[in-house]
Amino acid sequence: MMASSYNAKEEDGHHSGSSTHGGTGAAKNKKPDNTAFKQQRLPAWQPILTAGTVLPAFFVIGLLFIPIGIGLYVTSNNIKEYEIDYTGVEPNTPCYDCANSFTWNSTTSCVCTVNFTLVQPFESNVYMYYGLSNFYQNHRRYVKSRDDSQLNGVQSSLTNPSKECEPYRTNPETKLPIAPCGAIANSLFNDTLELYYNHPDGNMTKVNLVKKGIAWYTDKHVKFRNPGNEKDNFTERFKGTAKPVNWMKPVYELDPLDPENNGFINEDFIVWMRTAALPTFRKLYRIIQKKPDSAPTLPSGRYFLNVTYNYPVRSFDGRKRMILSTISWMGGKNPFLGIAYITVGSICFFLGVVLLIIHHKYDTRSNSADIPN
Amino acid sequence: MLRRRLNRLFGGDEGRVHSRTIYVGHKSCPPNEAYIPPKFCDNRIVSSKYTVWNFLPKNLFEQFRRIANFYFLIIFLVQVIVDTPTSPVTSGLPLFFVITVTAVKQGYEDWLRHKADREVNEYRVSVLEDGRRIRKMSAKIKVGDIVEVEEDETFPCDLILLQSSRDDGTCFVTTASLDGESNHKTHYTVADLESDLQYLSSTIECEQPQPDLYKFVGRMHIYRNSQEPDVRSLGPENLLLKGANLKNTQKICGVAVYTGMETKMALNYQGKSQKRSAVEKSINAFLLVYLFILVSKALVCTTLKYVWQGKHDEPWYNEKTQKEKDTNQYLKMFTDFLSFMVLFNFIIPVSMYVTVEMQKFLGSFFITWDKDFFDPEIQEGALVNTSDLNEELGQVEYIFTDKTGTLTQNNMEFIECCIDGFQYKHGDGSSELDGFCVTDGPVNKIQQKAGREREELFLRALCLCHTVQIKESTMHRQDQIDQIDQIGQIDQVDGLGVDHEFLHPPQKEMGFIASSPDEIALVKGAMRYGFTFLGLESKNMKILNRNKDVETYELLHVLNFDPVRRRMSVMVRSKTGDILLFCKGADSSMFPQVRQEEVERIRMHVERNATEGYRTLCVAYKHLNAQEYARADADLREARLALQDREEKLMAVYNRVETDMILIGATAVEDQLQDEAAQTMEALQGAGMKVWVLTGDKMETAKSTCYACGLFKKNTELLELTLRTLEDGGRSREERLHDLLLEYHKKAVQDAPPVKLGITRSWSVAGHDYGFIIDGASLSMVLSSSSEPNSRRYKNLFLQICQNCTAVLCCRMAPLQKAQIVKLVKNSKGNPITLSVGDGANDVSMILEAHVGIGIKGKEGRQAVKNSDYAIPKLKHLKKLLLAHGHLYYVRIAHLVQYFFYKNLCFILPQFLYQFFCGYSQQPLYDAAYLTMYNICFTSMPILAYSLLEQHICIEVLLEHSTLYRNIAKNAMLRWKLFLYWTALGIFHGLVFFFGVRFLFSNPALQDNGQVFGNWSYGTIVFTVLVFTVTLKLALDTRHWTWINHFVIWGSLAFYVFFSFFWGGIIWPFLKHQRLYFVFANMLSSVSAWLVIILLILLSLLPEILLVVLRKPRGPHARQMKHRLPSSGTSTIFMLSQTASTHSFSWSD
């Protein structure tokens, strides 16, 4: 129409007029092809959705969805999840002091310990998440404030990060480029969580937290790469860059003990860099592997969560949580899918029944109406 | 247009004077005066719009003048300038694509024009200069040059014919490329010129260039030996138009009078006014709604953003840049608003315009391809002049049809004649001695025949009073025969009856050429009765009489036919020196001009013939004595010389001469009905269309045609508003008109059973059918009544009566009145869609006026076809064109439009909802690639295929059950109710998509290894559900699955999956963000994602399926839908002899 009615009429006269000079013009006086396509007679399947064809579908959907939904719901319910808020908002919570005494420049870390009790033992692998609330990781300014090519180890981007990283692109004092640049990296979650199991006999055991396997495989192995030569040491590879403003240590000291988990390919870092979809989110922090014996991974009982409180959230009314969860084939605990499936399945089934009744009535009516024709 | 105006300016001061003076051969005239060469434009034809240099800016300028393009340009610029959430590429790429394609197409077309221009301009022509022939380029011809043109050449400019190689000073031309009429037209040299043009010294004074092809007035002054100059009148018969072809004449010489862009042909290059379809108006209305949605969404978001920012403006983890901090608050608000607009702008997609345009363009091919529209007689199929109105064919409520040539074949056959009140019918078998057979004359006289003298006079009159030409046998080269046969303009006369064969050896063929088929029929009729017209040789008409003698008459004057006077005459001088005037014309225009004594006897015959559906003409003659002739001759010559008001003056003279004639008889010529005219009309009426017949013909003839076509039925009560009924009762016409209108209104409107408008009113409704008849004179009284309030009231009454009648017949209509009627109905309440169908030049005005103009490729030239939107060979094709093509096109495009709005609403709604969860930060939900590709690749092809191939009801059923057409009447599929339904559906889908995934993401740990999904996974899941749902929604709506539909629908989905893998499978160089890296693959590795995708698709489609079930199977076709007629036996011959490319560019011209 408007945009592209470029068969503009103004030219028509010109065109037709001038083409007549060209001699005979196109020979139009030929019989059109008698092909199925041109005669709009392509063989076609002409489905008619009638009550007769759709009703069984309703029942089938109903009968399929309800069991699936029940299965999902049961699965979700069987997932054990324990969540504890350690923000320290209330005055008599363990981390209240740490939360209140937080300053950006403090050199010492504030540590607080949170007690909790698992009523039921957690079998199989247990996944430890940290959760943040009211944290807009999906804010546009935030989401785009990164340089993927820097994170991919491209040397030029390391020393000259993308403009999108502003205002976390260069160090305001030294003017050195920041690696990793941008607001996302700058706000890396840096609380350290440690879990201790309080044996019934009073002994404390530190629960072994595995920090590998928490990031997407492709992120860790392809998307994120450290710059420079493999053989050089990390200090050399990140030479000429500054640490992010809010970080306490440079990127190459994220995990000094394991070169496979250091620098840009640090999994905590990679997990953080995958921005969350919603302002309340959780991110995988550690994995507690199932023990080889049949003992539960986390037996029921008292636990201590040791928090090195580095991450301020009170300023934006945020909350911090620690979540322990087992995982099923459908992921973490989420009753939504099961309920939704059961609901849709039931609706389908119900509609099927209603329609069957209507259809039955209608059919007899239309049959009788058809006869005179 | 602008160029023309510029040309006027270049033409210098002549713009102000009424005539131009041309010096033939550039010689000063009179010879002693100084010759100042006047300035005229040269003969270069410039039909191209662009040059290499101005193409880019000019083309871009013109493209961005279109509102939509401009809108997208603005969005693009906003994206470039302001910091917007999506990259400029997302809207720039589609826009660039559209603009480029358009520019390339226009460039190509312009290149073709350049080529054609060059060909014309560099064509070598012979120009006589100082007695020598010089070859020069056509473009170099100047006004005043004497140009020589040979047979079959095209005239390079408008010429005044000075010399012809034919002895009689005539030449023949065809004007096929000008008005499409391919009959030979005779043009005359200026009388009495020097044989050697070198010594000709003259000037021509003629009017300024004007586009009317059939008008020209000029005067030629010839200077001889410094006497007073001779003056000759010049008329259109002396003017050879650029673009016409010289035929049947070896060569001619002419002087150029109009050149280049001032030729009549160039002046006729003007576009028709653009017609917009109702669907387009709906689109525009919907667009406004969506624009409103868009703006309000942006406003809501902007407002909320600033409310929200009061609390959360700048957390420590997400600081603003220095630049952002420095920007003025209000400016920021404004740019934020723009950003939101950009974010949501996909709700009005560029691609819709492209798709609609493609649908129309490609869809129109099906009309030209349809072999049912192919007419073996003229070897042509349908022609589509504009593809903009395809869907309008499905919306027609009123059909205005011409009678002659449209309802009837315009294939005349002489049936009978009446001489002096005696009826003569040609007996086929029982041929009497002289070929006459007298049938039962109603007048019982003792003598059964009119006197032999009268008979012969009548037949002579038939032989002489016409403008028929003999097609010479020498011309019968094969190609011309082909051409002639194809046009059907001449009838080969196969021998002249048994008696005369010895005179005309069978090998000598003979044909007649005439501008009107009536004349040929009459000449042939006379031939059957023994009087044969042998031809016109240097002003002498020869006829072969019954006694096989050749009679010669000198042709003195031809008083040409015109539609106002409705008669034509010739003046001849017989061998004996008698001067006779023969006149033939319509009865109403003849009776006042003849002596009254014969009228009554003949009138009876004429009326009887007319009721039988024949076309009648009355023939009269008169003797002119020498004085009378001298006076008439002088008057005629004077009038012909007049430069101003020539038409009026001629008319006055004609009227003066054609009086006091003696009526000899009348003829009846049968004009057969078109094939299947009655069935077609019945089908159209069954489809709820009102058929109005607008004709220039007599009421009786037209009425009988209406009965024959089934427009009027036996039980139809006719309401007549004609001069005859007006003159009944002895009161003044105005009063009578008033009474009649009121009476009819009472009958037809007030007493009619109340039926719902449009949809249910049917021809089968019990009670009365009314037919309304009005003639031109009464109509003009209705339309232009003396007082304004009356006039409006009459108009309303008239319209209401007409709208309640099943058929309306308007007879005795002038072309302009036809257009007036169309306009009246078009602008009446409800703005019904009108369609005009006609075949002749007199229908052009109504074809142009109606919403859809259909031209019949008939015998009355090609003007109707040229000015129409669609041209079909026969009336019967109208049925399929409307009931099948129109219906399908409408359904297709209506669905296309609704679907497009729907799919973009549910595309953008989640993005809008996401703003509530991301701090109104304009964060896009989908990746830029998805934003761009959604409309271009993922969802565009299925709907395009649907809108080209869908046959929700198959064509045979549509043709069989014309009532189905009523289902879509009044823009049924684009009403607000349906639009709201689609909008609601879009909103529902959008909500389901977004919140379904939102609840899933309340725990983003969706993988079985405990890893979490981020925002891009969120968007990708929503997008996947979206693409699948909208595609499957279309699949549900598709009732006609050809392999193309299967391929495109499943192909699109497969392409989406493939593309997503591909897009996420590579670390893309040159891209700043690798947002989707393996997002799609990871999504598919999550069972929950699969489950939610399936669930949401199903949930979205559930109401749709439910509706399908609940909807009653419509109409009688429900059971027949599976039934398809086997495609008719394919003829391999046609398939072999035809390539698909023949369509070429015909759609655009």
mmCIF file of C-alpha atoms in Angstrom, chain B residues 264-486:
data_model
loop_
_atom_site.group_PDB
_atom_site.id
_atom_site.type_symbol
_atom_site.label_atom_id
_atom_site.label_comp_id
_atom_site.label_asym_id
_atom_site.label_seq_id
_atom_site.Cartn_x
_atom_site.Cartn_y
_atom_site.Cartn_z
ATOM 1 C CA LYS B 264 -1.202 14.642 -28.558
ATOM 2 C CA MET B 265 0.249 11.315 -27.693
ATOM 3 C CA ALA B 266 2.678 12.803 -25.223
ATOM 4 C CA LEU B 267 -0.038 14.938 -23.735
ATOM 5 C CA ASN B 268 -2.069 11.823 -23.188
ATOM 6 C CA TYR B 269 0.568 10.308 -20.988
ATOM 7 C CA GLN B 270 -1.231 10.895 -17.825
ATOM 8 C CA GLY B 271 -1.985 8.614 -15.031
ATOM 9 C CA LYS B 272 -5.454 7.764 -14.078
ATOM 10 C CA SER B 273 -6.504 8.848 -10.697
ATOM 11 C CA GLN B 274 -5.496 6.236 -8.232
ATOM 12 C CA LYS B 275 -8.217 4.030 -6.872
ATOM 13 C CA ARG B 276 -7.988 2.794 -3.344
ATOM 14 C CA SER B 277 -9.681 -0.347 -2.263
ATOM 15 C CA ALA B 278 -11.878 -0.683 0.775
ATOM 16 C CA VAL B 279 -9.379 -3.083 2.241
ATOM 17 C CA GLU B 280 -6.738 -0.432 2.107
ATOM 18 C CA LYS B 281 -8.997 1.927 3.929
ATOM 19 C CA SER B 282 -9.492 -0.724 6.583
ATOM 20 C CA ILE B 283 -5.768 -1.224 6.808
ATOM 21 C CA ASN B 284 -5.321 2.458 7.356
ATOM 22 C CA ALA B 285 -7.942 2.475 10.073
ATOM 23 C CA PHE B 286 -6.343 -0.499 11.790
ATOM 24 C CA LEU B 287 -2.994 1.151 11.425
ATOM 25 C CA LEU B 288 -4.264 4.123 13.338
ATOM 26 C CA VAL B 289 -5.432 1.841 16.117
ATOM 27 C CA TYR B 290 -2.066 0.190 16.264
ATOM 28 C CA LEU B 291 -0.294 3.484 16.099
ATOM 29 C CA PHE B 292 -2.393 4.532 19.038
ATOM 30 C CA ILE B 293 -1.491 1.331 20.868
ATOM 31 C CA LEU B 294 2.132 1.946 20.053
ATOM 32 C CA VAL B 295 2.126 5.492 21.305
ATOM 33 C CA SER B 296 0.198 4.650 24.431
ATOM 34 C CA LYS B 297 2.497 1.781 25.208
ATOM 35 C CA ALA B 298 5.463 4.072 24.853
ATOM 36 C CA LEU B 299 3.784 6.717 26.972
ATOM 37 C CA VAL B 300 2.869 4.265 29.718
ATOM 38 C CA CYS B 301 6.375 2.914 29.809
ATOM 39 C CA THR B 302 7.969 6.335 29.852
ATOM 40 C CA THR B 303 5.735 7.495 32.663
ATOM 41 C CA LEU B 304 6.267 4.383 34.703
ATOM 42 C CA LYS B 305 9.954 4.557 34.086
ATOM 43 C CA TYR B 306 10.211 7.926 35.732
ATOM 44 C CA VAL B 307 7.934 6.926 38.578
ATOM 45 C CA TRP B 308 10.023 3.845 39.139
ATOM 46 C CA GLN B 309 13.294 5.659 38.797
ATOM 47 C CA GLY B 310 12.403 7.831 41.725
ATOM 48 C CA LYS B 311 13.310 4.862 43.868
ATOM 49 C CA HIS B 312 15.672 2.806 41.795
ATOM 50 C CA ASP B 313 17.406 5.320 39.718
ATOM 51 C CA GLU B 314 20.970 4.387 40.082
ATOM 52 C CA PRO B 315 21.949 1.432 42.248
ATOM 53 C CA TRP B 316 25.626 1.066 42.829
ATOM 54 C CA TYR B 317 25.923 -1.841 40.448
ATOM 55 C CA ASN B 318 24.488 0.034 37.555
ATOM 56 C CA GLU B 319 25.722 3.562 37.386
ATOM 57 C CA LYS B 320 24.922 5.945 34.633
ATOM 58 C CA THR B 321 27.547 7.252 32.322
ATOM 59 C CA GLN B 322 28.680 10.792 32.653
ATOM 60 C CA LYS B 323 26.892 11.711 29.495
ATOM 61 C CA GLU B 324 23.605 10.364 30.764
ATOM 62 C CA LYS B 325 23.979 12.286 33.969
ATOM 63 C CA ASP B 326 24.601 15.482 32.078
ATOM 64 C CA THR B 327 21.640 15.211 29.777
ATOM 65 C CA ASN B 328 18.713 17.417 30.414
ATOM 66 C CA GLN B 329 15.907 15.645 32.223
ATOM 67 C CA TYR B 330 13.216 16.554 29.732
ATOM 68 C CA LEU B 331 15.356 15.722 26.772
ATOM 69 C CA LYS B 332 15.975 12.368 28.380
ATOM 70 C CA MET B 333 12.308 11.823 28.849
ATOM 71 C CA PHE B 334 11.783 12.561 25.221
ATOM 72 C CA THR B 335 14.532 10.267 24.056
ATOM 73 C CA ASP B 336 13.189 7.610 26.369
ATOM 74 C CA PHE B 337 9.822 7.970 24.746
ATOM 75 C CA LEU B 338 11.434 7.635 21.348
ATOM 76 C CA SER B 339 13.340 4.617 22.534
ATOM 77 C CA PHE B 340 10.169 2.917 23.612
ATOM 78 C CA MET B 341 8.624 3.764 20.295
ATOM 79 C CA VAL B 342 11.543 2.121 18.597
ATOM 80 C CA LEU B 343 11.345 -0.870 20.861
ATOM 81 C CA PHE B 344 7.693 -1.399 20.062
ATOM 82 C CA ASN B 345 7.750 -0.186 16.488
ATOM 83 C CA PHE B 346 7.654 -3.719 15.152
ATOM 84 C CA ILE B 347 3.972 -3.668 15.874
ATOM 85 C CA ILE B 348 3.657 -1.812 12.577
ATOM 86 C CA PRO B 349 5.940 -3.768 10.364
ATOM 87 C CA VAL B 350 7.477 -2.721 7.091
ATOM 88 C CA SER B 351 7.023 -6.222 5.937
ATOM 89 C CA MET B 352 3.266 -5.935 5.932
ATOM 90 C CA TYR B 353 3.410 -3.422 3.151
ATOM 91 C CA VAL B 354 5.809 -5.563 1.244
ATOM 92 C CA THR B 355 3.678 -8.639 1.740
ATOM 93 C CA VAL B 356 0.442 -6.900 0.831
ATOM 94 C CA GLU B 357 2.083 -5.493 -2.231
ATOM 95 C CA MET B 358 3.568 -8.820 -3.218
ATOM 96 C CA GLN B 359 0.269 -10.532 -2.633
ATOM 97 C CA LYS B 360 -1.506 -8.099 -4.879
ATOM 98 C CA PHE B 361 1.107 -8.172 -7.548
ATOM 99 C CA LEU B 362 1.582 -11.920 -7.627
ATOM 100 C CA GLY B 363 -2.090 -12.587 -7.047
ATOM 101 C CA SER B 364 -3.092 -10.625 -10.091
ATOM 102 C CA PHE B 365 -1.190 -13.098 -12.217
ATOM 103 C CA PHE B 366 -3.829 -15.668 -11.494
ATOM 104 C CA ILE B 367 -6.323 -13.539 -13.341
ATOM 105 C CA THR B 368 -4.180 -13.247 -16.421
ATOM 106 C CA TRP B 369 -3.283 -16.884 -16.206
ATOM 107 C CA ASP B 370 -6.821 -18.078 -15.966
ATOM 108 C CA LYS B 371 -7.567 -20.001 -19.082
ATOM 109 C CA ASP B 372 -11.284 -19.629 -18.494
ATOM 110 C CA PHE B 373 -10.837 -15.994 -19.382
ATOM 111 C CA PHE B 374 -9.216 -16.881 -22.635
ATOM 112 C CA ASP B 375 -11.312 -16.128 -25.615
ATOM 113 C CA PRO B 376 -10.378 -18.118 -28.672
ATOM 114 C CA GLU B 377 -12.024 -15.595 -30.916
ATOM 115 C CA ILE B 378 -9.754 -12.728 -30.100
ATOM 116 C CA GLN B 379 -6.929 -14.921 -28.866
ATOM 117 C CA GLU B 380 -6.626 -13.011 -25.668
ATOM 118 C CA GLY B 381 -7.148 -13.585 -22.035
ATOM 119 C CA ALA B 382 -7.891 -11.221 -19.234
ATOM 120 C CA LEU B 383 -5.761 -8.177 -18.667
ATOM 121 C CA VAL B 384 -4.925 -6.700 -15.321
ATOM 122 C CA ASN B 385 -4.170 -3.023 -15.461
ATOM 123 C CA THR B 386 -3.905 -2.514 -11.758
ATOM 124 C CA SER B 387 -3.275 -5.057 -9.103
ATOM 125 C CA ASP B 388 -4.411 -2.735 -6.347
ATOM 126 C CA LEU B 389 -8.040 -3.650 -6.609
ATOM 127 C CA ASN B 390 -8.023 -7.433 -6.666
ATOM 128 C CA GLU B 391 -9.869 -7.723 -3.395
ATOM 129 C CA GLU B 392 -12.378 -5.069 -4.394
ATOM 130 C CA LEU B 393 -13.707 -7.566 -6.874
ATOM 131 C CA GLY B 394 -15.044 -9.468 -3.920
ATOM 132 C CA GLN B 395 -16.907 -6.512 -2.507
ATOM 133 C CA VAL B 396 -18.992 -5.325 -5.389
ATOM 134 C CA GLU B 397 -22.513 -4.270 -4.539
ATOM 135 C CA TYR B 398 -23.556 -2.413 -7.649
ATOM 136 C CA ILE B 399 -22.763 -3.320 -11.178
ATOM 137 C CA PHE B 400 -23.235 -0.765 -13.875
ATOM 138 C CA THR B 401 -23.181 -2.317 -17.225
ATOM 139 C CA ASP B 402 -23.294 -0.947 -20.661
ATOM 140 C CA LYS B 403 -25.687 -2.679 -22.988
ATOM 141 C CA THR B 404 -24.213 -2.632 -26.441
ATOM 142 C CA GLY B 405 -21.130 -4.742 -26.711
ATOM 143 C CA THR B 406 -21.313 -5.693 -23.080
ATOM 144 C CA LEU B 407 -24.620 -7.377 -22.528
ATOM 145 C CA THR B 408 -24.917 -7.839 -26.222
ATOM 146 C CA GLN B 409 -22.282 -8.985 -28.634
ATOM 147 C CA ASN B 410 -22.176 -5.900 -30.794
ATOM 148 C CA ASN B 411 -22.232 -8.364 -33.601
ATOM 149 C CA MET B 412 -24.818 -6.876 -35.847
ATOM 150 C CA GLU B 413 -26.981 -8.697 -38.200
ATOM 151 C CA PHE B 414 -29.449 -7.102 -40.485
ATOM 152 C CA ILE B 415 -32.785 -8.649 -39.641
ATOM 153 C CA GLU B 416 -35.453 -6.729 -41.378
ATOM 154 C CA CYS B 417 -36.423 -3.402 -42.679
ATOM 155 C CA CYS B 418 -39.522 -1.480 -43.201
ATOM 156 C CA ILE B 419 -40.112 0.597 -46.208
ATOM 157 C CA ASP B 420 -43.019 2.931 -46.229
ATOM 158 C CA GLY B 421 -44.623 0.954 -43.496
ATOM 159 C CA PHE B 422 -44.200 -2.451 -45.081
ATOM 160 C CA GLN B 423 -42.092 -4.976 -43.379
ATOM 161 C CA TYR B 424 -39.446 -6.806 -45.273
ATOM 162 C CA LYS B 425 -37.672 -9.720 -43.864
ATOM 163 C CA HIS B 426 -34.940 -11.517 -45.611
ATOM 164 C CA GLY B 427 -36.140 -14.947 -46.547
ATOM 165 C CA ASP B 428 -33.378 -17.410 -46.349
ATOM 166 C CA GLY B 429 -34.617 -20.218 -48.490
ATOM 167 C CA SER B 430 -37.484 -18.833 -50.446
ATOM 168 C CA SER B 431 -35.624 -16.118 -52.167
ATOM 169 C CA GLU B 432 -37.744 -14.403 -54.660
ATOM 170 C CA LEU B 433 -36.543 -12.985 -57.831
ATOM 171 C CA ASP B 434 -35.114 -9.913 -56.255
ATOM 172 C CA GLY B 435 -34.170 -11.361 -52.920
ATOM 173 C CA PHE B 436 -37.098 -9.819 -51.187
ATOM 174 C CA CYS B 437 -39.609 -11.682 -49.257
ATOM 175 C CA VAL B 438 -42.479 -9.838 -47.784
ATOM 176 C CA THR B 439 -43.670 -11.264 -44.566
ATOM 177 C CA ASP B 440 -46.841 -10.518 -42.813
ATOM 178 C CA GLY B 441 -47.014 -6.811 -42.822
ATOM 179 C CA PRO B 442 -49.231 -5.659 -40.052
ATOM 180 C CA VAL B 443 -50.783 -3.108 -42.243
ATOM 181 C CA ASN B 444 -53.263 -4.859 -44.398
ATOM 182 C CA LYS B 445 -53.194 -3.119 -47.642
ATOM 183 C CA ILE B 446 -54.095 -4.420 -50.954
ATOM 184 C CA GLN B 447 -50.661 -4.113 -52.293
ATOM 185 C CA GLN B 448 -48.262 -6.136 -50.260
ATOM 186 C CA LYS B 449 -45.212 -4.209 -51.122
ATOM 187 C CA ALA B 450 -44.131 -0.699 -51.247
ATOM 188 C CA GLY B 451 -43.470 0.663 -54.626
ATOM 189 C CA ARG B 452 -40.361 -0.558 -56.310
ATOM 190 C CA GLU B 453 -39.115 2.969 -56.560
ATOM 191 C CA ARG B 454 -39.317 3.445 -52.832
ATOM 192 C CA GLU B 455 -37.601 0.170 -52.271
ATOM 193 C CA GLU B 456 -34.731 1.162 -54.448
ATOM 194 C CA LEU B 457 -34.491 4.569 -52.935
ATOM 195 C CA PHE B 458 -34.327 2.999 -49.527
ATOM 196 C CA LEU B 459 -31.630 0.572 -50.544
ATOM 197 C CA ARG B 460 -29.648 3.285 -52.241
ATOM 198 C CA ALA B 461 -29.871 5.252 -49.098
ATOM 199 C CA LEU B 462 -28.487 2.308 -47.186
ATOM 200 C CA CYS B 463 -25.682 1.987 -49.672
ATOM 201 C CA LEU B 464 -24.737 5.600 -49.649
ATOM 202 C CA CYS B 465 -25.346 6.879 -46.198
ATOM 203 C CA HIS B 466 -22.398 5.522 -44.283
ATOM 204 C CA THR B 467 -18.671 5.847 -43.879
ATOM 205 C CA VAL B 468 -17.821 2.289 -44.706
ATOM 206 C CA GLN B 469 -14.727 1.594 -46.682
ATOM 207 C CA ILE B 470 -13.879 -1.287 -48.852
ATOM 208 C CA LYS B 471 -10.966 -3.275 -47.727
ATOM 209 C CA GLU B 472 -8.881 -3.677 -50.786
ATOM 210 C CA SER B 473 -7.933 -7.085 -51.904
ATOM 211 C CA THR B 474 -4.374 -6.012 -52.576
ATOM 212 C CA MET B 475 -3.967 -5.491 -48.900
ATOM 213 C CA HIS B 476 -4.826 -8.986 -48.026
ATOM 214 C CA ARG B 477 -1.440 -10.012 -46.975
ATOM 215 C CA GLN B 478 -1.460 -12.734 -44.469
ATOM 216 C CA ASP B 479 -0.461 -10.728 -41.457
ATOM 217 C CA GLN B 480 -3.127 -8.188 -41.994
ATOM 218 C CA ILE B 481 -5.770 -10.776 -42.341
ATOM 219 C CA ASP B 482 -4.678 -12.171 -39.081
ATOM 220 C CA GLN B 483 -4.860 -8.861 -37.467
ATOM 221 C CA ILE B 484 -8.214 -8.107 -38.883
ATOM 222 C CA ASP B 485 -9.682 -11.423 -37.994
ATOM 223 C CA GLN B 486 -8.405 -11.098 -34.559
#
